[in-house]
PDB file of C-alpha atoms and ligand atoms in Angstrom:
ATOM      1  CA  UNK Q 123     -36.586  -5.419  75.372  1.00 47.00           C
ATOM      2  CA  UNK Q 124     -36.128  -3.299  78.861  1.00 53.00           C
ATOM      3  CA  UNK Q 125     -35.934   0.023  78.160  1.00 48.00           C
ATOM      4  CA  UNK Q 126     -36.598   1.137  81.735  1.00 66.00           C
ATOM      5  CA  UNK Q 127     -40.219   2.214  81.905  1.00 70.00           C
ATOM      6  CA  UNK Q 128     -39.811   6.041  82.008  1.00 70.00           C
ATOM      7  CA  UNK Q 129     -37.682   5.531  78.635  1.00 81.00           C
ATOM      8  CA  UNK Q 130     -40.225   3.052  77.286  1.00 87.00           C
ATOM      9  CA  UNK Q 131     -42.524   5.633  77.910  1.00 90.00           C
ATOM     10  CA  UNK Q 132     -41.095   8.759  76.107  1.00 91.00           C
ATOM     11  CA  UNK Q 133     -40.190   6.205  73.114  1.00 93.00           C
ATOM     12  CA  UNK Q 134     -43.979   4.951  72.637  1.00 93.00           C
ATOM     13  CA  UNK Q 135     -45.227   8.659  72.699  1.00 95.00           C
ATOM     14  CA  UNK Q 136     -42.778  10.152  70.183  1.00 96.00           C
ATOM     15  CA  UNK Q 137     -43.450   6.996  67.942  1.00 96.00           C
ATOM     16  CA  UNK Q 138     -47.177   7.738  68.251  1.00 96.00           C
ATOM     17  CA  UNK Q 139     -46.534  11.494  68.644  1.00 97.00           C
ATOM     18  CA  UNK Q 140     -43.832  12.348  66.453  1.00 98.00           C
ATOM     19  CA  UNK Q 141     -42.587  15.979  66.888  1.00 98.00           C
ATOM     20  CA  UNK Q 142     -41.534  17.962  63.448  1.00 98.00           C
ATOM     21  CA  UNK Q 143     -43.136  15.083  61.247  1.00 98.00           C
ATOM     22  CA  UNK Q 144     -43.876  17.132  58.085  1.00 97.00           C
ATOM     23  CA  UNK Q 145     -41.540  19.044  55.787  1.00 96.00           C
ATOM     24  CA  UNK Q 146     -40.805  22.064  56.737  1.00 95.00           C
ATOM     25  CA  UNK Q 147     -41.288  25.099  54.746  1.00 94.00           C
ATOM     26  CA  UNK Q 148     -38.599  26.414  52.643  1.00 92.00           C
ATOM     27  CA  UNK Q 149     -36.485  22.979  53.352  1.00 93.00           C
ATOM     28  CA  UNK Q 150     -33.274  23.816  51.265  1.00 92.00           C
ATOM     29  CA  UNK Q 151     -31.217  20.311  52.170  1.00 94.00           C
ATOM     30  CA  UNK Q 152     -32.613  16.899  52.069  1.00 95.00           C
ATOM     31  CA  UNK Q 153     -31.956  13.462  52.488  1.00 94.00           C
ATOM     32  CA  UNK Q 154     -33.620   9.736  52.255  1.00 95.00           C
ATOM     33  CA  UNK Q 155     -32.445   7.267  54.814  1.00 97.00           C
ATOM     34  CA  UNK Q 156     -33.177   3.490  54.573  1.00 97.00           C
ATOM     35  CA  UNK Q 157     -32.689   0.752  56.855  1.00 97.00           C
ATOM     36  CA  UNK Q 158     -32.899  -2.743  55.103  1.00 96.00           C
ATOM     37  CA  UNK Q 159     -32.967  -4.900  57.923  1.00 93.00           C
ATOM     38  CA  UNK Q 160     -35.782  -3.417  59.737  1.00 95.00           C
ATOM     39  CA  UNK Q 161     -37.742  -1.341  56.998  1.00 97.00           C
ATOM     40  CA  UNK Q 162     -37.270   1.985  58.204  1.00 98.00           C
ATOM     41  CA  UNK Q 163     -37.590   4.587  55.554  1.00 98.00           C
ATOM     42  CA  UNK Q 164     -37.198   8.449  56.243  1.00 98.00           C
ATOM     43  CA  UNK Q 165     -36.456  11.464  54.581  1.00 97.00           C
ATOM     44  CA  UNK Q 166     -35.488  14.037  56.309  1.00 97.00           C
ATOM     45  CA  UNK Q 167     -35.844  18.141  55.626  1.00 96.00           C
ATOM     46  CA  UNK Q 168     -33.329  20.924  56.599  1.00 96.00           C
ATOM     47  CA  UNK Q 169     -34.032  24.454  56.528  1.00 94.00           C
ATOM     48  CA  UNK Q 170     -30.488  26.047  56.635  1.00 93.00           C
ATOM     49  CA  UNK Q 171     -29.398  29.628  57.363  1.00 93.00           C
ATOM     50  CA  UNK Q 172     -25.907  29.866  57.081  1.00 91.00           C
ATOM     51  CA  UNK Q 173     -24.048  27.340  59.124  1.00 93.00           C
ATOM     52  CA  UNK Q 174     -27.413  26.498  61.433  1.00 96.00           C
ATOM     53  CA  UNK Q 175     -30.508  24.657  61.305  1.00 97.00           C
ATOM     54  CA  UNK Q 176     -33.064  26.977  61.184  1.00 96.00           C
ATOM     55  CA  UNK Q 177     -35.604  24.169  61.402  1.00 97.00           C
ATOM     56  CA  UNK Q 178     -35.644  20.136  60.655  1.00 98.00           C
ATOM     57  CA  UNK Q 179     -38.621  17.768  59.507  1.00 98.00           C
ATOM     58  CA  UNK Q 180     -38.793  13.855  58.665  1.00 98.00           C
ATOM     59  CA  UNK Q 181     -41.112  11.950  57.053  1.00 98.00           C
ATOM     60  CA  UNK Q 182     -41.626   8.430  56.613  1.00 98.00           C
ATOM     61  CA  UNK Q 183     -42.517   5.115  58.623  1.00 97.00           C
ATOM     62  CA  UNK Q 184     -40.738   2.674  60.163  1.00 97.00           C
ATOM     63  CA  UNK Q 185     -40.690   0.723  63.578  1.00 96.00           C
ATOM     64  CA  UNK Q 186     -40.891   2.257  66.960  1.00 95.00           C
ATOM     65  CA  UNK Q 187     -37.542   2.981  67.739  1.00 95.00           C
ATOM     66  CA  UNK Q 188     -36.403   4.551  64.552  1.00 97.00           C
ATOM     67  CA  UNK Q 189     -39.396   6.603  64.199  1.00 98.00           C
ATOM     68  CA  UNK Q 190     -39.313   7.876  68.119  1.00 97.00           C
ATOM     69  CA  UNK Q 191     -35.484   8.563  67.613  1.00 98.00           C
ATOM     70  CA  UNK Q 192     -36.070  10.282  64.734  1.00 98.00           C
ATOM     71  CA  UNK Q 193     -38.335  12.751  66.494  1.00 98.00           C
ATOM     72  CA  UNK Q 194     -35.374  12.800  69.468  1.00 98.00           C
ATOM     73  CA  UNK Q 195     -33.339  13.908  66.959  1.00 98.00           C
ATOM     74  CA  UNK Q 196     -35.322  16.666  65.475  1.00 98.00           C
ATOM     75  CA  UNK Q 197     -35.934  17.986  68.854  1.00 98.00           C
ATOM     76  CA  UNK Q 198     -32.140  17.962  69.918  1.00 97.00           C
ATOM     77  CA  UNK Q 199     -31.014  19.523  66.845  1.00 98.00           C
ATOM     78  CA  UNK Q 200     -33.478  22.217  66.161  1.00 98.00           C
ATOM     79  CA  UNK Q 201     -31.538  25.549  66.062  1.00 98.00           C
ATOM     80  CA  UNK Q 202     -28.089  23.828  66.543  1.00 98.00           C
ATOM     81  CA  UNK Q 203     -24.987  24.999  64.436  1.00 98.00           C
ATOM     82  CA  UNK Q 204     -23.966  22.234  61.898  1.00 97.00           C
ATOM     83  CA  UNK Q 205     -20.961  21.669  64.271  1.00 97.00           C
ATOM     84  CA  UNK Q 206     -23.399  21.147  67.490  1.00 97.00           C
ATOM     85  CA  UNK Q 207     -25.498  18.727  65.407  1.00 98.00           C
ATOM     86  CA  UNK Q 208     -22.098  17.050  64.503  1.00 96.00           C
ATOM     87  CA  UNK Q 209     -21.383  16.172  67.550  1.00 95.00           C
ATOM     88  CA  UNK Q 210     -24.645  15.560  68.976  1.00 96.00           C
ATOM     89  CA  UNK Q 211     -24.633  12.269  66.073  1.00 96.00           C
ATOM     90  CA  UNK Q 212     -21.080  11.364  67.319  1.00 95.00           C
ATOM     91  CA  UNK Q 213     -21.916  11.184  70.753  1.00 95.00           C
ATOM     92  CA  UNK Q 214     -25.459   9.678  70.014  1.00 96.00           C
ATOM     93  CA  UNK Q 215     -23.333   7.088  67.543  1.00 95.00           C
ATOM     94  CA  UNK Q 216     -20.840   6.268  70.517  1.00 94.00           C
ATOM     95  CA  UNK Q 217     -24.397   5.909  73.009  1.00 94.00           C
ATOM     96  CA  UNK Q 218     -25.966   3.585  71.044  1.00 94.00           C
ATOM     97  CA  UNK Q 219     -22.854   1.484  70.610  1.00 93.00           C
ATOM     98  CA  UNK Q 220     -21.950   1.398  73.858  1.00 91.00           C
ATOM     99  CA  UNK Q 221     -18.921   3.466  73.849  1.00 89.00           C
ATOM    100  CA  UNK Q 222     -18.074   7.161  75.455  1.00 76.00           C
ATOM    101  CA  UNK Q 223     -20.336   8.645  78.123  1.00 74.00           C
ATOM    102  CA  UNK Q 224     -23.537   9.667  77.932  1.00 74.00           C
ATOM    103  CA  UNK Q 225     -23.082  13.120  79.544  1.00 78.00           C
ATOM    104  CA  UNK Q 226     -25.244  15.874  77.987  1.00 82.00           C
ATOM    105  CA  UNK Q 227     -27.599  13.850  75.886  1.00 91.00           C
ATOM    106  CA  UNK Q 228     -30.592  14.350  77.499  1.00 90.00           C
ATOM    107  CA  UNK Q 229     -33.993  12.810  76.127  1.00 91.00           C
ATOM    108  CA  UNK Q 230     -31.662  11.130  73.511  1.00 94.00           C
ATOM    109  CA  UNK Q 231     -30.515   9.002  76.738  1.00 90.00           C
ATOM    110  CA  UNK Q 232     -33.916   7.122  76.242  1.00 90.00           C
ATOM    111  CA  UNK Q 233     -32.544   5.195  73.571  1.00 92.00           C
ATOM    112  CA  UNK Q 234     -29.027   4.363  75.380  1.00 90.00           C
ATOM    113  CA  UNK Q 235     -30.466   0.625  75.822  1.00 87.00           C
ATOM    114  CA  UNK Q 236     -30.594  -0.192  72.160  1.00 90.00           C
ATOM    115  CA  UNK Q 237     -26.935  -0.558  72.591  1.00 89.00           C
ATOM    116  CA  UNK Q 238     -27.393  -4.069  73.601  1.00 88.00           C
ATOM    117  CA  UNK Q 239     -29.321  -4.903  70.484  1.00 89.00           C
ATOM    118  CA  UNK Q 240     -27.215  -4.788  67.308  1.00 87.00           C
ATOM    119  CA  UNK Q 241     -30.565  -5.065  65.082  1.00 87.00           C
ATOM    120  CA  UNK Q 242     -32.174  -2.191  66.819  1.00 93.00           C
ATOM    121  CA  UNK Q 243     -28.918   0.091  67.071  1.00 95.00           C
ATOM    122  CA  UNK Q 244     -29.346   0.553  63.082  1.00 95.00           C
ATOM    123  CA  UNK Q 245     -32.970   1.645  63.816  1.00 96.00           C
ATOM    124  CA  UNK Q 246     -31.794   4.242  66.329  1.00 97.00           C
ATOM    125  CA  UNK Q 247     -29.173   5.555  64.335  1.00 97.00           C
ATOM    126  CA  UNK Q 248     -31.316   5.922  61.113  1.00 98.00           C
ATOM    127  CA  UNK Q 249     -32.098   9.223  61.867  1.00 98.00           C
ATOM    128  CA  UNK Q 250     -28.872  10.768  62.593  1.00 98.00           C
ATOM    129  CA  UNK Q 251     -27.259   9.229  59.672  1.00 97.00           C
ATOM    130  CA  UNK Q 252     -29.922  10.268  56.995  1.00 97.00           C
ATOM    131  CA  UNK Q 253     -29.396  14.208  59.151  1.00 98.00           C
ATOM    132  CA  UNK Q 254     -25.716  13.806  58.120  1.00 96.00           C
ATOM    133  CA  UNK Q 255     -26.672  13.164  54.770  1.00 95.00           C
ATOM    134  CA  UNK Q 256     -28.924  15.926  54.539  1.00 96.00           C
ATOM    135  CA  UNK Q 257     -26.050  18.123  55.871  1.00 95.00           C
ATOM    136  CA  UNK Q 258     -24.085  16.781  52.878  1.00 91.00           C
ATOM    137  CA  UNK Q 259     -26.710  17.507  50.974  1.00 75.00           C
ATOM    138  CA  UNK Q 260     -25.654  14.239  48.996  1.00 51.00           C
ATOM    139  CA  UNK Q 261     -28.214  12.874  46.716  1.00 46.00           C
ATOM    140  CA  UNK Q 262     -27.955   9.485  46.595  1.00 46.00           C
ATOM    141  CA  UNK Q 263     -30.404   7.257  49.819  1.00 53.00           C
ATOM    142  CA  UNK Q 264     -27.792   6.319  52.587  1.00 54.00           C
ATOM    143  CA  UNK Q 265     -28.573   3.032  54.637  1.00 60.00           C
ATOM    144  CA  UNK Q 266     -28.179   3.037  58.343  1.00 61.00           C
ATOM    145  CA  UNK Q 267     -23.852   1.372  57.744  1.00 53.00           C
TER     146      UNK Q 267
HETATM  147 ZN1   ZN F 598     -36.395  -0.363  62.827  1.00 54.03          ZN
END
């Protein structure tokens, strides 16, 4: 898979490196997030004041490009309303997919080549589903669908 170097790059250190992997303290919304095809298990915490996300955590393990977007996608949403973060999934959904543009994504623009690879779009998007979840605050696991 070509990734572009520079994205290959920043993938392979947050996979290795991943920022906000631990549970945060005084995480008040949670979620577990499972991709069959691949493997990928995460939960993932949210510590929410009012409407925004005072700070996020994941755990788990999975492969390299679930487990780097998952760290993405603490990054991006740290702080965010729950309407930001909304849209920052929607647009990340539409990236990885291959639809809309990918204005204003940032580091989460890394993983825009995954779009080519139906197996590895599920991976990418394992993340931002199991956020949504936690958002919900449902309680069942979701899968990556
Ligand atoms: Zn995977």
């Amino acid at each position: 898979m070509d990734l572009g170097e520079l994205y290959q790059d920043l993938i392979l250190d947050h996979s290795q490196r991943p920022h906000h992997f631990a549970k945060p303290p005084g995480a008040n919304r949670v979620a577990l997030g499972h991709n069959p095809l691949c493997g990928d298990r995460y939960t993932v915490y949210l510590v929410m004041e009012g409407d925004r996300i005072a700070a996020v955590g994941f755990e788990g393990q999975g492969c390299a490009i679930s487990k780097s977007s998952a760290s993405l996608m603490t990054d991006a949403v740290s702080g965010k309303t729950r309407a930001e973060a909304e849209d920052l999934a929607r647009r990340f959904q539409e990236m990885v997919t291959g639809k809309g543009k990918d204005e204003g994504l940032g580091k989460l623009l890394a993983l825009a080549g995954v779009s080519a690879f139906p197996m590895r779009v599920k991976c990418a998007s394992l993340a931002w589903h199991t956020l949504k979840a936690a958002l919900d605050s449902r309680a069942e696991p979701v899968t990556s669908e």
